Short mmCIF file of C-alpha atoms and ligand atoms in Angstrom, two decimals:
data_model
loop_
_atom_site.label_atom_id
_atom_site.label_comp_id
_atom_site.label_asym_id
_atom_site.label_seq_id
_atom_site.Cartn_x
_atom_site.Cartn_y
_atom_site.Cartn_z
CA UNK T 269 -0.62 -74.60 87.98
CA UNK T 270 -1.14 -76.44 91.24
CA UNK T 271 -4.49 -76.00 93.06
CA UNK T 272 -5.15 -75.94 96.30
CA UNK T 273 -7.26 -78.52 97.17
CA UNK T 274 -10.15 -78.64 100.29
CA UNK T 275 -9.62 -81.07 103.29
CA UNK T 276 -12.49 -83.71 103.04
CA UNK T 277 -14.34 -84.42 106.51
CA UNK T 278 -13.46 -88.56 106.56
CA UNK T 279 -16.39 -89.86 107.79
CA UNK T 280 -16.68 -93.25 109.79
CA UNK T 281 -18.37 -95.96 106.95
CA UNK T 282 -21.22 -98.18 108.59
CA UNK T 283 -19.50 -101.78 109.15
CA UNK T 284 -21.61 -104.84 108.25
CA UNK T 285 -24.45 -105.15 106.18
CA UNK T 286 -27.35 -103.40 106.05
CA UNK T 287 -28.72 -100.07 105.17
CA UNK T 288 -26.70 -96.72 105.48
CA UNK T 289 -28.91 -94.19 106.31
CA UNK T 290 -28.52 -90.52 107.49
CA UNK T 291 -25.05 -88.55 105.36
CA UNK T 292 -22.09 -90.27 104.37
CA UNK T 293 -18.83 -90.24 102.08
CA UNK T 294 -20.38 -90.26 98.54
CA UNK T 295 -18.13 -90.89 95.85
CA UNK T 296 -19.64 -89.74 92.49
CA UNK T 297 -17.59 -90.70 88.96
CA UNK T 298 -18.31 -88.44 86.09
CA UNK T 299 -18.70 -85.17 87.05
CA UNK T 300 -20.86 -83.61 83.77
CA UNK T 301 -24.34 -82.45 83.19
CA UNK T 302 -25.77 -85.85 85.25
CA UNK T 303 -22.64 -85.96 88.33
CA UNK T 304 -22.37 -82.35 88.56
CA UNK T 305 -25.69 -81.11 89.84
CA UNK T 306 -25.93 -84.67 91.98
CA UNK T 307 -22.68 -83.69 93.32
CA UNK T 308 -24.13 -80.37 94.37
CA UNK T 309 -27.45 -81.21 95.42
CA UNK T 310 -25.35 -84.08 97.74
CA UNK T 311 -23.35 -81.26 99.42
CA UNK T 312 -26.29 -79.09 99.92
CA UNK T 313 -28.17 -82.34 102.08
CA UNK T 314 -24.93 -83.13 104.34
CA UNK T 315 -23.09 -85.51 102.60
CA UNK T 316 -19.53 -85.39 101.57
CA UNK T 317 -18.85 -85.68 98.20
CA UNK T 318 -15.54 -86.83 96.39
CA UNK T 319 -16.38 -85.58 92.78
CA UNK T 320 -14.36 -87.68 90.83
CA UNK T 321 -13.61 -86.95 87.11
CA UNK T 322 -10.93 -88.23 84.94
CA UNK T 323 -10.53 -84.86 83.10
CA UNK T 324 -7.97 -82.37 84.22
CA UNK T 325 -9.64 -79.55 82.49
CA UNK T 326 -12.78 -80.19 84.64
CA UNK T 327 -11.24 -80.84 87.69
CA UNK T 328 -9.23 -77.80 87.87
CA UNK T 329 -12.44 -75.56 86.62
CA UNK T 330 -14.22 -77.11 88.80
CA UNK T 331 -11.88 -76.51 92.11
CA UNK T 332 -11.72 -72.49 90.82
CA UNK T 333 -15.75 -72.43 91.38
CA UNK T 334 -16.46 -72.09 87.66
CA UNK T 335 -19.12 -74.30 86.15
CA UNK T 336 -19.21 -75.41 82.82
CA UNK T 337 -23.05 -76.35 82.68
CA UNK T 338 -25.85 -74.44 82.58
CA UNK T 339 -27.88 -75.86 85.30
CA UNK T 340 -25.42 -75.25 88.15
CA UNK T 341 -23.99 -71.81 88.61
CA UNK T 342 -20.83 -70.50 89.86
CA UNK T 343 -21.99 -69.49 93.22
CA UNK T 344 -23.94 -73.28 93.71
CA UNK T 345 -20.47 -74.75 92.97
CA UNK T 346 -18.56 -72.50 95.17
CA UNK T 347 -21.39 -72.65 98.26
CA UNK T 348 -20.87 -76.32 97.91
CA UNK T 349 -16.59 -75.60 97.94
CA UNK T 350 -17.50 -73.30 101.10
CA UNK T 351 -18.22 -76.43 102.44
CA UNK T 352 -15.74 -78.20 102.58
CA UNK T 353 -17.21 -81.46 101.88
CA UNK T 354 -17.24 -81.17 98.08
CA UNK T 355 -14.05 -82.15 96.65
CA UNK T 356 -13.38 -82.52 93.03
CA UNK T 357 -10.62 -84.45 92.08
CA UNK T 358 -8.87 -87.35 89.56
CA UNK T 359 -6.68 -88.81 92.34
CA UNK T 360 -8.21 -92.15 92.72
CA UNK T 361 -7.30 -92.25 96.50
CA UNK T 362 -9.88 -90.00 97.27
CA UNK T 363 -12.12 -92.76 96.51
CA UNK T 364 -11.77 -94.70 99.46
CA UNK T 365 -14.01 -95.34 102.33
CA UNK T 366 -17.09 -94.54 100.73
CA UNK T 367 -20.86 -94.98 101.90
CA UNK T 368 -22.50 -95.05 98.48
CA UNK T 369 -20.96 -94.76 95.25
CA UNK T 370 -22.67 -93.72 92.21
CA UNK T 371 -21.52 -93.68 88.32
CA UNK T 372 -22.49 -91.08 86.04
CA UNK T 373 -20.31 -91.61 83.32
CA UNK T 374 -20.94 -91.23 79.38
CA UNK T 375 -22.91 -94.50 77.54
CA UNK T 376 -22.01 -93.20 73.97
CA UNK T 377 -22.28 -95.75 70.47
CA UNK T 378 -19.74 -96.79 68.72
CA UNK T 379 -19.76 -98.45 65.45
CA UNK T 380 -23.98 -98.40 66.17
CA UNK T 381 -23.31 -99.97 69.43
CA UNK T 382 -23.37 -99.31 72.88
CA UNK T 383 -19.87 -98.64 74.14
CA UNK T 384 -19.92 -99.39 77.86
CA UNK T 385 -16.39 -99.03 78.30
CA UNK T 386 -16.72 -96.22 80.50
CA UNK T 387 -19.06 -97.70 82.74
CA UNK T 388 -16.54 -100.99 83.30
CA UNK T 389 -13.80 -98.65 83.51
CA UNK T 390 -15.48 -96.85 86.19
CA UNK T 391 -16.50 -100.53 88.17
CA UNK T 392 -12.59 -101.57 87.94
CA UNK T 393 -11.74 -98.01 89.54
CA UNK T 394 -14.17 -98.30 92.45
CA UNK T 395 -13.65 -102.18 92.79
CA UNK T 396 -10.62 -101.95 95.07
CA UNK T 397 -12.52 -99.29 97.63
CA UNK T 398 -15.27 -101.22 97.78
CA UNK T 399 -16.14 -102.31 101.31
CA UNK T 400 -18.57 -104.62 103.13
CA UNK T 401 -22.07 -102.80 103.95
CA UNK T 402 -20.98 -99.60 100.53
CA UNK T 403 -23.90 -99.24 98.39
CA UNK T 404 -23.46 -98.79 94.73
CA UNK T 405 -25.23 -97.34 91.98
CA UNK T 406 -25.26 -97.03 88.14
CA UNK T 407 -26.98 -93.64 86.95
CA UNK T 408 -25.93 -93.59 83.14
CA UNK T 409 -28.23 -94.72 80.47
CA UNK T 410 -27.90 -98.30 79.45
CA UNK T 411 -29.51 -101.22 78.09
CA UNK T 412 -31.78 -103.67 80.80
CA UNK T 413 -28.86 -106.39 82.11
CA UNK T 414 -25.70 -104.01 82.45
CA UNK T 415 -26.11 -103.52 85.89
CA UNK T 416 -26.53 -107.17 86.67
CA UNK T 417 -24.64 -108.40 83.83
CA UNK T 418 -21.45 -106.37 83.17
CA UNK T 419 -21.03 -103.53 86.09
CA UNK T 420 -22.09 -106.15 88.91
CA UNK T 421 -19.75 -108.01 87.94
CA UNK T 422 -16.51 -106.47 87.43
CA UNK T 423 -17.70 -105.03 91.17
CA UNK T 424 -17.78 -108.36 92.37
CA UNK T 425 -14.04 -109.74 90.58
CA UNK T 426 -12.43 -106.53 91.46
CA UNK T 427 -13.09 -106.48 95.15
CA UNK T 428 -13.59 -109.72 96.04
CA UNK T 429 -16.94 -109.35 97.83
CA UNK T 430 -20.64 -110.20 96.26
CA UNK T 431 -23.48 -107.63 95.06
CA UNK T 432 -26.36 -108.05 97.36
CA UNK T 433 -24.68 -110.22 99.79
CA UNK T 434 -21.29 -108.06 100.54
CA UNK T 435 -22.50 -104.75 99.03
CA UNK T 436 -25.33 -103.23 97.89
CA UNK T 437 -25.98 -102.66 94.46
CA UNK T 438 -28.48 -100.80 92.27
CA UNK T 439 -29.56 -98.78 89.18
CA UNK T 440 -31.39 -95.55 89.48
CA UNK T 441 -32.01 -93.51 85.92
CA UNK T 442 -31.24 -90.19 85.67
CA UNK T 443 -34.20 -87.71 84.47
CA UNK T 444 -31.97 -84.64 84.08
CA UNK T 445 -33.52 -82.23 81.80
CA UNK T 446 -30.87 -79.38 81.09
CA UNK T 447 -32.38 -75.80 81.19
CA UNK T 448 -35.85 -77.10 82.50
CA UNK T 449 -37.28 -74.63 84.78
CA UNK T 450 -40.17 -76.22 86.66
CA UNK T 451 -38.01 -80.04 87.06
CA UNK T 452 -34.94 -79.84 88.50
CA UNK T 453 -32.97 -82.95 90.39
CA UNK T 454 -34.85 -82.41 93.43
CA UNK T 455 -38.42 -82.85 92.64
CA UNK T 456 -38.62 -84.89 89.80
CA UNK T 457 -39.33 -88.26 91.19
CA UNK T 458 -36.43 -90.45 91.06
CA UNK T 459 -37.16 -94.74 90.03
CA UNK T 460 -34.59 -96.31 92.46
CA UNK T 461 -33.84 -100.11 92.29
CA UNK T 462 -31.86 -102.76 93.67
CA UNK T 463 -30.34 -105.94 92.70
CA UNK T 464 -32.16 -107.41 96.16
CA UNK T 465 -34.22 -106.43 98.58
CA UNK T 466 -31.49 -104.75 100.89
CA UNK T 467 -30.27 -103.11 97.61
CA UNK T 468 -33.16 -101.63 96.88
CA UNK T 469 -33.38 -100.70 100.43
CA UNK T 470 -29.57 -99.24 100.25
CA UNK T 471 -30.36 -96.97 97.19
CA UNK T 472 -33.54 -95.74 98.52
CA UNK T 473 -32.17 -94.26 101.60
CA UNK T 474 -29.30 -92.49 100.03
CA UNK T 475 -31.35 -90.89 97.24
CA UNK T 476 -34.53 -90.49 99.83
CA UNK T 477 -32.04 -87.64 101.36
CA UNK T 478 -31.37 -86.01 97.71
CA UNK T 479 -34.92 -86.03 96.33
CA UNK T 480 -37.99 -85.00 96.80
CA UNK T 481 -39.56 -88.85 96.02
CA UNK T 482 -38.49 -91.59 95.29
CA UNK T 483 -40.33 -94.65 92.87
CA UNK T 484 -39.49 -98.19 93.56
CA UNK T 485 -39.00 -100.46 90.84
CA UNK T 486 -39.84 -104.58 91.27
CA UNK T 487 -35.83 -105.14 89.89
CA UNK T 488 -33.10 -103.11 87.97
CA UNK T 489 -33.75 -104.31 84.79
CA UNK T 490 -37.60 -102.46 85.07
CA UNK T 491 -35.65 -99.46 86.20
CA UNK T 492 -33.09 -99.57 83.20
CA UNK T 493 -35.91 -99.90 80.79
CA UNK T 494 -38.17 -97.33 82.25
CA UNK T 495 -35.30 -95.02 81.69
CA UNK T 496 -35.32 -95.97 78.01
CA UNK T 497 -38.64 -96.33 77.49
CA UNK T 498 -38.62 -92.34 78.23
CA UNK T 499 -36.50 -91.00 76.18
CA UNK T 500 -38.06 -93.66 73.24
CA UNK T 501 -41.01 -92.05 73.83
CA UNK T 502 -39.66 -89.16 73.45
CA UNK T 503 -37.87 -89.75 70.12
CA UNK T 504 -40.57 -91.76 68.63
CA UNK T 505 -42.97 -88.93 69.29
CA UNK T 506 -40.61 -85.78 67.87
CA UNK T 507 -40.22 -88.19 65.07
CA UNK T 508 -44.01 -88.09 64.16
CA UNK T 509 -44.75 -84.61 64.18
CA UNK T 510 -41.54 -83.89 62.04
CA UNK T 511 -42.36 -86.24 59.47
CA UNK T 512 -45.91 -84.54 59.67
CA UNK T 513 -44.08 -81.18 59.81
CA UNK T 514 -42.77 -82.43 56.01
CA UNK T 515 -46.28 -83.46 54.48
CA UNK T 516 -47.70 -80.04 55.63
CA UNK T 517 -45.04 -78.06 53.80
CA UNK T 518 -46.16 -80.12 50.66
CA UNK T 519 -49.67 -80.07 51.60
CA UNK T 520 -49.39 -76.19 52.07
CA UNK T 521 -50.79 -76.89 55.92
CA UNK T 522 -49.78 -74.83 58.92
CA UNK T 523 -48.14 -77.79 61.32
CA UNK T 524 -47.59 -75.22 64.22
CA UNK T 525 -51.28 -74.71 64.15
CA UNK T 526 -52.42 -78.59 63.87
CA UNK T 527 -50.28 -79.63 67.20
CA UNK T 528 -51.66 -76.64 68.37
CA UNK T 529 -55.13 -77.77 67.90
CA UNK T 530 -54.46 -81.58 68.67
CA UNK T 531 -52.53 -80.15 71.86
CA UNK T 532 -56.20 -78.48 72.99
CA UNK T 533 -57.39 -81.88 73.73
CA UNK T 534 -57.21 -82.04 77.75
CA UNK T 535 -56.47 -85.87 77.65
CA UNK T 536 -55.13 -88.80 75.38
CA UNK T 537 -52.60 -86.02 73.48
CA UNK T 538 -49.86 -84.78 74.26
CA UNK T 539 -47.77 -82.07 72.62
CA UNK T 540 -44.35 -82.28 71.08
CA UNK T 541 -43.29 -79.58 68.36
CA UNK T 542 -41.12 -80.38 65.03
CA UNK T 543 -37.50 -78.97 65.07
CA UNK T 544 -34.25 -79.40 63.07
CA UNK T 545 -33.77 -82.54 64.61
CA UNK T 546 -32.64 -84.16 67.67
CA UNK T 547 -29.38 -83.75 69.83
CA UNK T 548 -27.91 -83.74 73.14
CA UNK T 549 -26.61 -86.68 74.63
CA UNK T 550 -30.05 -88.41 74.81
CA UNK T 551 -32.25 -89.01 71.92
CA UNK T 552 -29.99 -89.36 69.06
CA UNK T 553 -28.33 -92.75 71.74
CA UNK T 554 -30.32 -94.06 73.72
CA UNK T 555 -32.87 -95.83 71.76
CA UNK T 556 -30.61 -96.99 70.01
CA UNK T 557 -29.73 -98.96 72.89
CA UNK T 558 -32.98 -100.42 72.87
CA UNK T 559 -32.92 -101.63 69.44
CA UNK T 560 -29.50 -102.83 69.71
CA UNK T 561 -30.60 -104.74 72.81
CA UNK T 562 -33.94 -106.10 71.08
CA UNK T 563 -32.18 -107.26 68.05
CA UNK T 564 -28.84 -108.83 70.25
CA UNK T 565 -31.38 -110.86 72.71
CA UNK T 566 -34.53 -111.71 70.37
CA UNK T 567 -33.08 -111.62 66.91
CA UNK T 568 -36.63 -108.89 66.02
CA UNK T 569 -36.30 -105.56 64.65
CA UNK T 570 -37.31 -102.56 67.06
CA UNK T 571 -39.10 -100.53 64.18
CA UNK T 572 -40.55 -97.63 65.76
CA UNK T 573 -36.89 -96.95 67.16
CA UNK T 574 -35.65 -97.51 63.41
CA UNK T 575 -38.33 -95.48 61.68
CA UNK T 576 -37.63 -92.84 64.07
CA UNK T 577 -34.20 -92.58 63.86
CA UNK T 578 -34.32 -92.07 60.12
CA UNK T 579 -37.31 -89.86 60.43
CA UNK T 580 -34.78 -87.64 62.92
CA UNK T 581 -31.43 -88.30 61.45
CA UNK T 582 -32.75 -86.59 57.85
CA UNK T 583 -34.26 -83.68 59.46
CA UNK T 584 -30.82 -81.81 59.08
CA UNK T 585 -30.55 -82.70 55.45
CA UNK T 586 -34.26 -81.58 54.78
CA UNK T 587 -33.63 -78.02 56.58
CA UNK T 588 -30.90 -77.60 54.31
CA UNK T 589 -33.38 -78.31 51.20
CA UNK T 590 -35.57 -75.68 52.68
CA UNK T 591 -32.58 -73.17 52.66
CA UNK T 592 -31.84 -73.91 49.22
CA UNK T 593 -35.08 -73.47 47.73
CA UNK T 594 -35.22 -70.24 49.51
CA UNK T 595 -32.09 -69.03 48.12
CA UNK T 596 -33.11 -70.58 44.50
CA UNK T 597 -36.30 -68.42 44.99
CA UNK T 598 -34.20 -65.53 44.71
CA UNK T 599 -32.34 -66.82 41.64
CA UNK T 600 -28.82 -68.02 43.59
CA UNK T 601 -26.68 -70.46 44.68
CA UNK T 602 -26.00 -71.82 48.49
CA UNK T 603 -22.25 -71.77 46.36
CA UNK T 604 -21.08 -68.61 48.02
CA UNK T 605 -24.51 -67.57 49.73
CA UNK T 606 -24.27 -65.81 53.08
CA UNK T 607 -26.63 -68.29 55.87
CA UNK T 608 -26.76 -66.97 59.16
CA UNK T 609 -27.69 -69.98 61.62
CA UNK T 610 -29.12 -68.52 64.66
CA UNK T 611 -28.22 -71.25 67.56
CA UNK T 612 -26.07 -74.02 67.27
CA UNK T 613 -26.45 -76.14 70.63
CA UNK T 614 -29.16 -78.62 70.04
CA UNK T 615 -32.34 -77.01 71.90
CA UNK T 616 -33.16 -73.39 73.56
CA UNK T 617 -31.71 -72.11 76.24
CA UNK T 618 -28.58 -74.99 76.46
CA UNK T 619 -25.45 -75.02 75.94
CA UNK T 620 -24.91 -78.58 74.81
CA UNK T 621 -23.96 -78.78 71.19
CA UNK T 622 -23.32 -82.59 71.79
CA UNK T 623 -24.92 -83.86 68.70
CA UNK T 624 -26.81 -80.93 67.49
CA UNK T 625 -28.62 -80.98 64.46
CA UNK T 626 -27.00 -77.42 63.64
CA UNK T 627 -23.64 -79.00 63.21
CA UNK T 628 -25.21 -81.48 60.35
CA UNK T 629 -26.84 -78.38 58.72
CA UNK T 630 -24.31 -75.95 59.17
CA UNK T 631 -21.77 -79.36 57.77
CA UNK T 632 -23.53 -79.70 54.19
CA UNK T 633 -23.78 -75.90 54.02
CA UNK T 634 -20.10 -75.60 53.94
CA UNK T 635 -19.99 -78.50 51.95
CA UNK T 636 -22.18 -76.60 49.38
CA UNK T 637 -19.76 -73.68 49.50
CA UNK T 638 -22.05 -70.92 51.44
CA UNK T 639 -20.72 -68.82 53.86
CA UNK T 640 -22.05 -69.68 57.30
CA UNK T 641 -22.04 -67.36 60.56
CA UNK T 642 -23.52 -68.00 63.47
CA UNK T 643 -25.51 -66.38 66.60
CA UNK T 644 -25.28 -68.26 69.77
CA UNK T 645 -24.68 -66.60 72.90
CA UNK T 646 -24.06 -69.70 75.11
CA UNK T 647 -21.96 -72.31 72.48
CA UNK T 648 -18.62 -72.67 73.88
CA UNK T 649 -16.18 -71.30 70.84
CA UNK T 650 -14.23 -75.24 71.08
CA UNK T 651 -17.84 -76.79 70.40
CA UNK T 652 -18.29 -74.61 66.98
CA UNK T 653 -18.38 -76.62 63.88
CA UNK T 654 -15.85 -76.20 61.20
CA UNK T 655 -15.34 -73.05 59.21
CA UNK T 656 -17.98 -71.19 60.61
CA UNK T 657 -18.06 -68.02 61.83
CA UNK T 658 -19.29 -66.86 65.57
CA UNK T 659 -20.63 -63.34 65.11
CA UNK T 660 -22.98 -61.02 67.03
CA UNK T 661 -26.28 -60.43 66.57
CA UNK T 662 -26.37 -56.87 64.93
CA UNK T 663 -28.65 -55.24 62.51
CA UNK T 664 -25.80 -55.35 59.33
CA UNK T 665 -25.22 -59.02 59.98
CA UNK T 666 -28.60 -59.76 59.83
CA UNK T 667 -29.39 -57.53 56.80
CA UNK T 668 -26.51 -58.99 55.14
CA UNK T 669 -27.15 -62.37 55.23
CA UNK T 670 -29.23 -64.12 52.18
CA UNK T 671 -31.30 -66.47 54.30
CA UNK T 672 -31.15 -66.27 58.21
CA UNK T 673 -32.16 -70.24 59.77
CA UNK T 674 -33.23 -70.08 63.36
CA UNK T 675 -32.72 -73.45 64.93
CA UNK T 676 -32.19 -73.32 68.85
CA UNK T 677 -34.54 -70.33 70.11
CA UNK T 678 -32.58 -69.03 72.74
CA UNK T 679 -33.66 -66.30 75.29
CA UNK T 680 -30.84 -64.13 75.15
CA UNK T 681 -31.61 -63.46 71.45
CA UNK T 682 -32.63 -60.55 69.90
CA UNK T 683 -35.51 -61.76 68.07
CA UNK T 684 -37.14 -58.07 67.46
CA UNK T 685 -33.82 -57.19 65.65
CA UNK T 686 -33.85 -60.17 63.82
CA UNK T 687 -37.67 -59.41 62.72
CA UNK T 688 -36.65 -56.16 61.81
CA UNK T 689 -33.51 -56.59 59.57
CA UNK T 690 -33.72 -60.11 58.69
CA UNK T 691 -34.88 -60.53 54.65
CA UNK T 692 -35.67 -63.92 54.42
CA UNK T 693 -35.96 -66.27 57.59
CA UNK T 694 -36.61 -70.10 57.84
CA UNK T 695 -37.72 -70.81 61.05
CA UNK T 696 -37.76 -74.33 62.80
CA UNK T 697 -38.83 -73.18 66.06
CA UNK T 698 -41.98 -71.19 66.06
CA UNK T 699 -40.23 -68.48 66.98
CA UNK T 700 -40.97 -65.53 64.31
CA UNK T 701 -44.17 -64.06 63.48
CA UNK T 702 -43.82 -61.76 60.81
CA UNK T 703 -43.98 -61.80 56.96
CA UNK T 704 -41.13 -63.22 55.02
CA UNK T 705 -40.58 -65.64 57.65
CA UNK T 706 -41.44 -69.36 56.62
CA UNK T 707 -41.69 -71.80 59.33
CA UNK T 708 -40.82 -75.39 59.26
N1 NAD I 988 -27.08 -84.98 79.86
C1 NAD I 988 -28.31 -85.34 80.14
O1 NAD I 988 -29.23 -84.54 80.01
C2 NAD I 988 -28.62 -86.74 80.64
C3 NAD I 988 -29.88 -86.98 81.18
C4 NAD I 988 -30.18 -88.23 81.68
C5 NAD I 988 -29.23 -89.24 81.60
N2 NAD I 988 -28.01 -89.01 81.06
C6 NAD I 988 -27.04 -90.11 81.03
O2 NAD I 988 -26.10 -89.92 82.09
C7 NAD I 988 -24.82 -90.41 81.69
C8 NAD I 988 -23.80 -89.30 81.80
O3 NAD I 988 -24.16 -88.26 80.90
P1 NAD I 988 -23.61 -86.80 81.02
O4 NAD I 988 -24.47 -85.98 80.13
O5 NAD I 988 -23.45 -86.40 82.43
O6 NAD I 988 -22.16 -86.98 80.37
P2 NAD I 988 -20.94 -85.94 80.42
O7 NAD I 988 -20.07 -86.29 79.27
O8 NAD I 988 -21.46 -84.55 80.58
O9 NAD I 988 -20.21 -86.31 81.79
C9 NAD I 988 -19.60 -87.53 81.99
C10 NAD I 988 -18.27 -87.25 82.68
O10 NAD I 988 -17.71 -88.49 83.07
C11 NAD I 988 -16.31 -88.38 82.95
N3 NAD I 988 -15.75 -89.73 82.97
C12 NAD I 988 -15.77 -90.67 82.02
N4 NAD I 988 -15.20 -91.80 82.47
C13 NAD I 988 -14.82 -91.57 83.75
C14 NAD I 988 -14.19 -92.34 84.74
N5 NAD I 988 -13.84 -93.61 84.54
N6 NAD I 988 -13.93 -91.77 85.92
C15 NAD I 988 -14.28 -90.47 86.16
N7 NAD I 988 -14.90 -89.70 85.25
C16 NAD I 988 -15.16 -90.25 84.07
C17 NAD I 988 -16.11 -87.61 81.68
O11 NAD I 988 -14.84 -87.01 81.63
C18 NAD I 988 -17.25 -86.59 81.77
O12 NAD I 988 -16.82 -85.38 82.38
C19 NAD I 988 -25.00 -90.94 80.28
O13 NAD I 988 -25.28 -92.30 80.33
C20 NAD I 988 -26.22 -90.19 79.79
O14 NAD I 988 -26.89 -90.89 78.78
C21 NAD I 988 -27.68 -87.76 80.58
#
């Protein structure tokens, strides 16, 4: 089907060097949960905005006005169409003439490693467009020396000219927390950097008209770390009260209640709840970037990173434990045992099922031979994991399932109904209150 596509507005680039201030042609690559809402916010502030994506699918979605993430709707993406200054594309001569450039593309591991192939694929694409006085940024998660090491300079061979002499260049982490109410793109302060001063400069200004505030870092390398440091933080910290949320069980103590408690201390605490696991695109990557980096450049072991990631990466497998002791509690077998998981994508109120902990749990289930069906009102049917069954959320599901496992706590859900019908519930969120309903 061929799809009409918008005119774009070409704008005059600045010539020479120097800053860029004020709207300009923006070029953003990768147009998923990071690009996307960028993209939109860019629109919204004056800019024009060549969303560039390499798949199809995406492309053509987005060009109908239909979103396929959760924090941009269908009317922001077709008030930014209306425009006429947001156009999504995969034609790579759309990418020409831009002010500032930024890359949003995946930084995934492969074989335990980072893969960067699709940010130096993205640096040979923009390479040829790049032009004297264009600033250019890296957004995606990475190790500390990718920007200056490995995107700079396939930048510099591919076009000739020289970051921070020719072009400006810089790194500025995203903090995108899908579903988050209170901290969107806008007002979450935004660490901008630059491989020199007029870099710095460069990315400052452009973001300065897409955020609220901006947060200078000294050099890129601070900025790529603080950006891992986060979400390390993070990890490390879900890690702890999961492997606590195991010793209660044993211990026959009520977790919820201790972080509870702990959380009532106004300073020095702060509160992070146990789950199934982690998922998403973040945690169960990026410190492993860290450690890979650490171990690559100073021969040490990162152990927090590696305690943490086996802390997190058995929290599947010890859910599962948890569902067969309840089902041996009532004298059977998971082998052909009805489980109904209730949400698959990997925390409430998402639907990214990147990485989810459901898909390990749901994984050995079917291994075990049980028969798995699942509620999740906002899992895209392509993203469900093998031989399990999507079903809705009605009382004779419920009542006919053996054990029911909550593990994303959705809004949409039905909890009373579940309460009501369900027999036996484990529950890794918190969510249930009432008898016959063991929590995590
Ligand atoms: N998702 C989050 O919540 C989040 C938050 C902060 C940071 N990040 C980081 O941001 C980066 C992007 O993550 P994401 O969640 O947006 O990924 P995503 O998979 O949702 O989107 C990336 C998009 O880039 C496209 N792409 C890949 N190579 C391309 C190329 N050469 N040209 C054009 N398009 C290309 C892919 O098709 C995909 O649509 C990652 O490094 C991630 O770690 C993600």
């Amino acid at each position: 089907m061929s799809v009409e596509r918008p005119a774009i507005e070409h704008q005059t680039v600045p010539s020479g060097d120097g800053v860029s201030a004020g709207v300009g042609r923006v070029v953003i690559v990768g147009q998923g949960y990071v690009g996307l809402p960028l993209a939109v916010r860019a629109v919204e502030v004056g800019h024009t905005v060549v969303g560039f994506e390499l798949d199809k699918d995406r492309v053509d979605r987005l060009r109908r006005g239909q979103s396929f993430i959760d924090d941009i709707t269908d009317d922001d993406l077709r008030a930014a169409l209306d425009t006429g200054r947001y156009l999504p594309t995969d034609d790579a001569t759309e990418l020409a003439g831009f002010t500032t450039a930024v890359v949003c593309v995946p930084t995934p591991l492969r074989d335990g490693a980072p893969n960067l192939s699709f940010i130096e694929d993205a640096a040979r694409l923009l390479a040829p467009h790049l032009r004297r006085g264009a600033c250019v940024v890296l957004e995606s998660t990475t190790y500390p020396g990718t920007t200056e090491e490995v995107f700079g300079p396939i930048l510099d061979a591919g076009s000739g000219l020289r970051a921070g002499v020719d072009y400006q260049l810089g790194y500025s982490p995203e903090r995108i927390d899908p579903g988050n109410p209170t901290w969107g793109l806008q007002n979450t302060p935004k660490i901008v950097s630059g491989v020199d001063d007029e870099s710095g400069k460069a990315v400052a200004a452009f973001y300065d008209t897409v955020v609220d505030r901006t947060v200078a870092a000294p050099g890129v390398r601070e900025a790529e770390l603080a950006k891992l440091l986060e979400n390390t933080f993070r990890h490390v910290n879900i890690a702890l009260v999961n492997e606590l949320a195991i010793y209660c069980h044993e211990l026959g103590i009520d977790v919820w209640s201790v972080v509870d408690l702990a959380a009532s201390k106004p300073f020095g605490f702060m509160k992070f709840t146990p789950g199934p696991g982690v998922g998403g695109h973040c945690l169960p990557i990026d410190p492993s970037y860290l450690s890979w980096q650490v171990r690559r450049a100073l021969g040490r072991t990162f152990r927090f990173v590696e305690i943490a990631n086996d802390v997190n990466d058995n929290m599947p497998g010890y859910v599962v434990t948890r569902i067969v002791e309840h089902l041996n509690r009532r004298r059977r077998a998971a082998n052909g045992s009805r489980v109904l998981l209730v949400g698959l994508t990997y925390k409430r109120n998402s639907g990214d099922a990147r990485q989810s902990p459901a898909t390990g749990v749901a994984r050995r289930l079917v291994d075990l031979g049980a028969e798995v069906r699942a509620v999740d009102p906002r899992i895209a049917v392509d993203e469900l994991p093998a031989n399990v069954e999507l079903v809705a959320c009605t009382p004779e599901v419920v009542a006919d399932s053996d054990v029911v496992v909550v593990l994303a706590d959705h809004d949409e859900i039905d909890w009373q109904l579940l309460e009501q019908n369900a027999d036996r519930v484990l529950d890794t969120r918190n969510r249930l209150t009432g008898t016959g309903v063991d929590r995590l």
